[in-house]
Amino acid sequence: AGWMSGLEMAYLKLETSSRPVLRLETGASDSWILVNVTNAETLNEAKNFEEAKQKANNLHFLAVQSNPESESFAGFWLLQEGSQE
């Protein structure tokens, strides 16, 4: 969360190429791969995320825990992907 707080986070985006990834866009020319989508189940979940995001007018959030057992968030960001018109 500390590392991400220094970024100008824009939105999350699934890239469906020969090696699909979930990418965090952080500016006009910067982005970070958050997830390498390595199996069909994960790809299906990522596609469901993109579909839900579109239904919500591209509004989505990113929440980060300090560790997997934590019951609270170390960071929470509300994001919205710009229109692709």
mmCIF file with all atom_site columns, C-alpha atoms in Angstrom:
data_model
loop_
_atom_site.group_PDB
_atom_site.id
_atom_site.type_symbol
_atom_site.label_atom_id
_atom_site.label_alt_id
_atom_site.label_comp_id
_atom_site.label_asym_id
_atom_site.label_entity_id
_atom_site.label_seq_id
_atom_site.pdbx_PDB_ins_code
_atom_site.Cartn_x
_atom_site.Cartn_y
_atom_site.Cartn_z
_atom_site.occupancy
_atom_site.B_iso_or_equiv
_atom_site.pdbx_formal_charge
_atom_site.auth_seq_id
_atom_site.auth_comp_id
_atom_site.auth_asym_id
_atom_site.auth_atom_id
_atom_site.pdbx_PDB_model_num
ATOM 1  C CA . ALA A 1 1  ? 0.000   0.000   0.000   1.00 0.00 ? 1  ALA A CA 1
ATOM 2  C CA . GLY A 1 2  ? 2.881   2.355   0.764   1.00 0.00 ? 2  GLY A CA 1
ATOM 3  C CA . TRP A 1 3  ? 4.430   1.762   -2.660  1.00 0.00 ? 3  TRP A CA 1
ATOM 4  C CA . MET A 1 4  ? 1.067   2.317   -4.379  1.00 0.00 ? 4  MET A CA 1
ATOM 5  C CA . SER A 1 5  ? 0.348   5.517   -2.468  1.00 0.00 ? 5  SER A CA 1
ATOM 6  C CA . GLY A 1 6  ? 3.229   7.136   -4.355  1.00 0.00 ? 6  GLY A CA 1
ATOM 7  C CA . LEU A 1 7  ? 1.608   6.400   -7.727  1.00 0.00 ? 7  LEU A CA 1
ATOM 8  C CA . GLU A 1 8  ? -1.049  8.342   -9.590  1.00 0.00 ? 8  GLU A CA 1
ATOM 9  C CA . MET A 1 9  ? -3.315  5.339   -10.035 1.00 0.00 ? 9  MET A CA 1
ATOM 10 C CA . ALA A 1 10 ? -5.807  5.549   -12.870 1.00 0.00 ? 10 ALA A CA 1
ATOM 11 C CA . TYR A 1 11 ? -7.467  2.153   -13.386 1.00 0.00 ? 11 TYR A CA 1
ATOM 12 C CA . LEU A 1 12 ? -7.109  -1.631  -13.724 1.00 0.00 ? 12 LEU A CA 1
ATOM 13 C CA . LYS A 1 13 ? -7.360  -3.183  -17.182 1.00 0.00 ? 13 LYS A CA 1
ATOM 14 C CA . LEU A 1 14 ? -7.307  -6.751  -18.475 1.00 0.00 ? 14 LEU A CA 1
ATOM 15 C CA . GLU A 1 15 ? -5.096  -7.181  -21.529 1.00 0.00 ? 15 GLU A CA 1
ATOM 16 C CA . THR A 1 16 ? -6.082  -10.294 -23.465 1.00 0.00 ? 16 THR A CA 1
ATOM 17 C CA . SER A 1 17 ? -3.046  -10.998 -25.586 1.00 0.00 ? 17 SER A CA 1
ATOM 18 C CA . SER A 1 18 ? -1.122  -14.250 -26.030 1.00 0.00 ? 18 SER A CA 1
ATOM 19 C CA . ARG A 1 19 ? 0.027   -13.704 -22.404 1.00 0.00 ? 19 ARG A CA 1
ATOM 20 C CA . PRO A 1 20 ? -2.956  -12.070 -20.640 1.00 0.00 ? 20 PRO A CA 1
ATOM 21 C CA . VAL A 1 21 ? -2.236  -9.718  -17.721 1.00 0.00 ? 21 VAL A CA 1
ATOM 22 C CA . LEU A 1 22 ? -4.160  -7.506  -15.329 1.00 0.00 ? 22 LEU A CA 1
ATOM 23 C CA . ARG A 1 23 ? -2.438  -4.140  -15.573 1.00 0.00 ? 23 ARG A CA 1
ATOM 24 C CA . LEU A 1 24 ? -2.544  -1.106  -13.277 1.00 0.00 ? 24 LEU A CA 1
ATOM 25 C CA . GLU A 1 25 ? -2.414  2.063   -15.364 1.00 0.00 ? 25 GLU A CA 1
ATOM 26 C CA . THR A 1 26 ? -0.661  4.880   -13.511 1.00 0.00 ? 26 THR A CA 1
ATOM 27 C CA . GLY A 1 27 ? -0.318  7.653   -16.031 1.00 0.00 ? 27 GLY A CA 1
ATOM 28 C CA . ALA A 1 28 ? 0.004   8.506   -19.696 1.00 0.00 ? 28 ALA A CA 1
ATOM 29 C CA . SER A 1 29 ? 3.074   6.313   -20.168 1.00 0.00 ? 29 SER A CA 1
ATOM 30 C CA . ASP A 1 30 ? 3.378   4.193   -16.996 1.00 0.00 ? 30 ASP A CA 1
ATOM 31 C CA . SER A 1 31 ? 1.713   0.921   -16.072 1.00 0.00 ? 31 SER A CA 1
ATOM 32 C CA . TRP A 1 32 ? 2.418   -2.087  -13.852 1.00 0.00 ? 32 TRP A CA 1
ATOM 33 C CA . ILE A 1 33 ? 1.530   -5.763  -14.283 1.00 0.00 ? 33 ILE A CA 1
ATOM 34 C CA . LEU A 1 34 ? -0.360  -6.832  -11.163 1.00 0.00 ? 34 LEU A CA 1
ATOM 35 C CA . VAL A 1 35 ? -1.305  -10.347 -12.289 1.00 0.00 ? 35 VAL A CA 1
ATOM 36 C CA . ASN A 1 36 ? 0.015   -12.658 -14.971 1.00 0.00 ? 36 ASN A CA 1
ATOM 37 C CA . VAL A 1 37 ? -3.097  -14.593 -15.965 1.00 0.00 ? 37 VAL A CA 1
ATOM 38 C CA . THR A 1 38 ? -1.764  -18.134 -16.233 1.00 0.00 ? 38 THR A CA 1
ATOM 39 C CA . ASN A 1 39 ? -4.807  -20.423 -16.384 1.00 0.00 ? 39 ASN A CA 1
ATOM 40 C CA . ALA A 1 40 ? -8.333  -20.573 -17.770 1.00 0.00 ? 40 ALA A CA 1
ATOM 41 C CA . GLU A 1 41 ? -10.020 -20.128 -14.377 1.00 0.00 ? 41 GLU A CA 1
ATOM 42 C CA . THR A 1 42 ? -8.097  -16.938 -13.626 1.00 0.00 ? 42 THR A CA 1
ATOM 43 C CA . LEU A 1 43 ? -8.736  -15.628 -17.143 1.00 0.00 ? 43 LEU A CA 1
ATOM 44 C CA . ASN A 1 44 ? -12.476 -16.234 -16.687 1.00 0.00 ? 44 ASN A CA 1
ATOM 45 C CA . GLU A 1 45 ? -12.403 -14.335 -13.357 1.00 0.00 ? 45 GLU A CA 1
ATOM 46 C CA . ALA A 1 46 ? -10.529 -11.444 -14.992 1.00 0.00 ? 46 ALA A CA 1
ATOM 47 C CA . LYS A 1 47 ? -13.040 -11.316 -17.857 1.00 0.00 ? 47 LYS A CA 1
ATOM 48 C CA . ASN A 1 48 ? -15.888 -11.293 -15.301 1.00 0.00 ? 48 ASN A CA 1
ATOM 49 C CA . PHE A 1 49 ? -14.145 -8.380  -13.551 1.00 0.00 ? 49 PHE A CA 1
ATOM 50 C CA . GLU A 1 50 ? -13.963 -6.426  -16.826 1.00 0.00 ? 50 GLU A CA 1
ATOM 51 C CA . GLU A 1 51 ? -17.634 -7.122  -17.555 1.00 0.00 ? 51 GLU A CA 1
ATOM 52 C CA . ALA A 1 52 ? -18.716 -6.003  -14.064 1.00 0.00 ? 52 ALA A CA 1
ATOM 53 C CA . LYS A 1 53 ? -16.513 -2.907  -14.352 1.00 0.00 ? 53 LYS A CA 1
ATOM 54 C CA . GLN A 1 54 ? -18.166 -1.933  -17.638 1.00 0.00 ? 54 GLN A CA 1
ATOM 55 C CA . LYS A 1 55 ? -21.638 -2.391  -16.131 1.00 0.00 ? 55 LYS A CA 1
ATOM 56 C CA . ALA A 1 56 ? -20.604 -0.026  -13.308 1.00 0.00 ? 56 ALA A CA 1
ATOM 57 C CA . ASN A 1 57 ? -19.600 2.752   -15.750 1.00 0.00 ? 57 ASN A CA 1
ATOM 58 C CA . ASN A 1 58 ? -15.952 1.610   -15.439 1.00 0.00 ? 58 ASN A CA 1
ATOM 59 C CA . LEU A 1 59 ? -15.952 2.351   -11.700 1.00 0.00 ? 59 LEU A CA 1
ATOM 60 C CA . HIS A 1 60 ? -13.978 -0.144  -9.591  1.00 0.00 ? 60 HIS A CA 1
ATOM 61 C CA . PHE A 1 61 ? -11.721 -0.289  -6.549  1.00 0.00 ? 61 PHE A CA 1
ATOM 62 C CA . LEU A 1 62 ? -8.418  -1.700  -5.414  1.00 0.00 ? 62 LEU A CA 1
ATOM 63 C CA . ALA A 1 63 ? -7.979  -2.795  -1.811  1.00 0.00 ? 63 ALA A CA 1
ATOM 64 C CA . VAL A 1 64 ? -4.629  -3.964  -0.381  1.00 0.00 ? 64 VAL A CA 1
ATOM 65 C CA . GLN A 1 65 ? -4.075  -5.958  2.806   1.00 0.00 ? 65 GLN A CA 1
ATOM 66 C CA . SER A 1 66 ? -0.801  -5.888  4.739   1.00 0.00 ? 66 SER A CA 1
ATOM 67 C CA . ASN A 1 67 ? -0.855  -9.716  4.722   1.00 0.00 ? 67 ASN A CA 1
ATOM 68 C CA . PRO A 1 68 ? -3.285  -12.471 3.633   1.00 0.00 ? 68 PRO A CA 1
ATOM 69 C CA . GLU A 1 69 ? -4.557  -13.021 7.192   1.00 0.00 ? 69 GLU A CA 1
ATOM 70 C CA . SER A 1 70 ? -5.326  -9.346  7.856   1.00 0.00 ? 70 SER A CA 1
ATOM 71 C CA . GLU A 1 71 ? -8.963  -8.429  8.441   1.00 0.00 ? 71 GLU A CA 1
ATOM 72 C CA . SER A 1 72 ? -8.418  -4.785  7.503   1.00 0.00 ? 72 SER A CA 1
ATOM 73 C CA . PHE A 1 73 ? -7.077  -2.914  4.511   1.00 0.00 ? 73 PHE A CA 1
ATOM 74 C CA . ALA A 1 74 ? -3.753  -1.089  4.392   1.00 0.00 ? 74 ALA A CA 1
ATOM 75 C CA . GLY A 1 75 ? -4.930  0.865   1.352   1.00 0.00 ? 75 GLY A CA 1
ATOM 76 C CA . PHE A 1 76 ? -8.145  1.419   -0.595  1.00 0.00 ? 76 PHE A CA 1
ATOM 77 C CA . TRP A 1 77 ? -8.483  3.276   -3.898  1.00 0.00 ? 77 TRP A CA 1
ATOM 78 C CA . LEU A 1 78 ? -11.594 4.062   -5.918  1.00 0.00 ? 78 LEU A CA 1
ATOM 79 C CA . LEU A 1 79 ? -10.745 4.042   -9.633  1.00 0.00 ? 79 LEU A CA 1
ATOM 80 C CA . GLN A 1 80 ? -12.549 4.821   -12.883 1.00 0.00 ? 80 GLN A CA 1
ATOM 81 C CA . GLU A 1 81 ? -11.318 4.016   -16.356 1.00 0.00 ? 81 GLU A CA 1
ATOM 82 C CA . GLY A 1 82 ? -11.860 6.851   -18.815 1.00 0.00 ? 82 GLY A CA 1
ATOM 83 C CA . SER A 1 83 ? -14.261 6.545   -21.719 1.00 0.00 ? 83 SER A CA 1
ATOM 84 C CA . GLN A 1 84 ? -12.887 4.707   -24.747 1.00 0.00 ? 84 GLN A CA 1
ATOM 85 C CA . GLU A 1 85 ? -15.118 6.554   -27.274 1.00 0.00 ? 85 GLU A CA 1
#
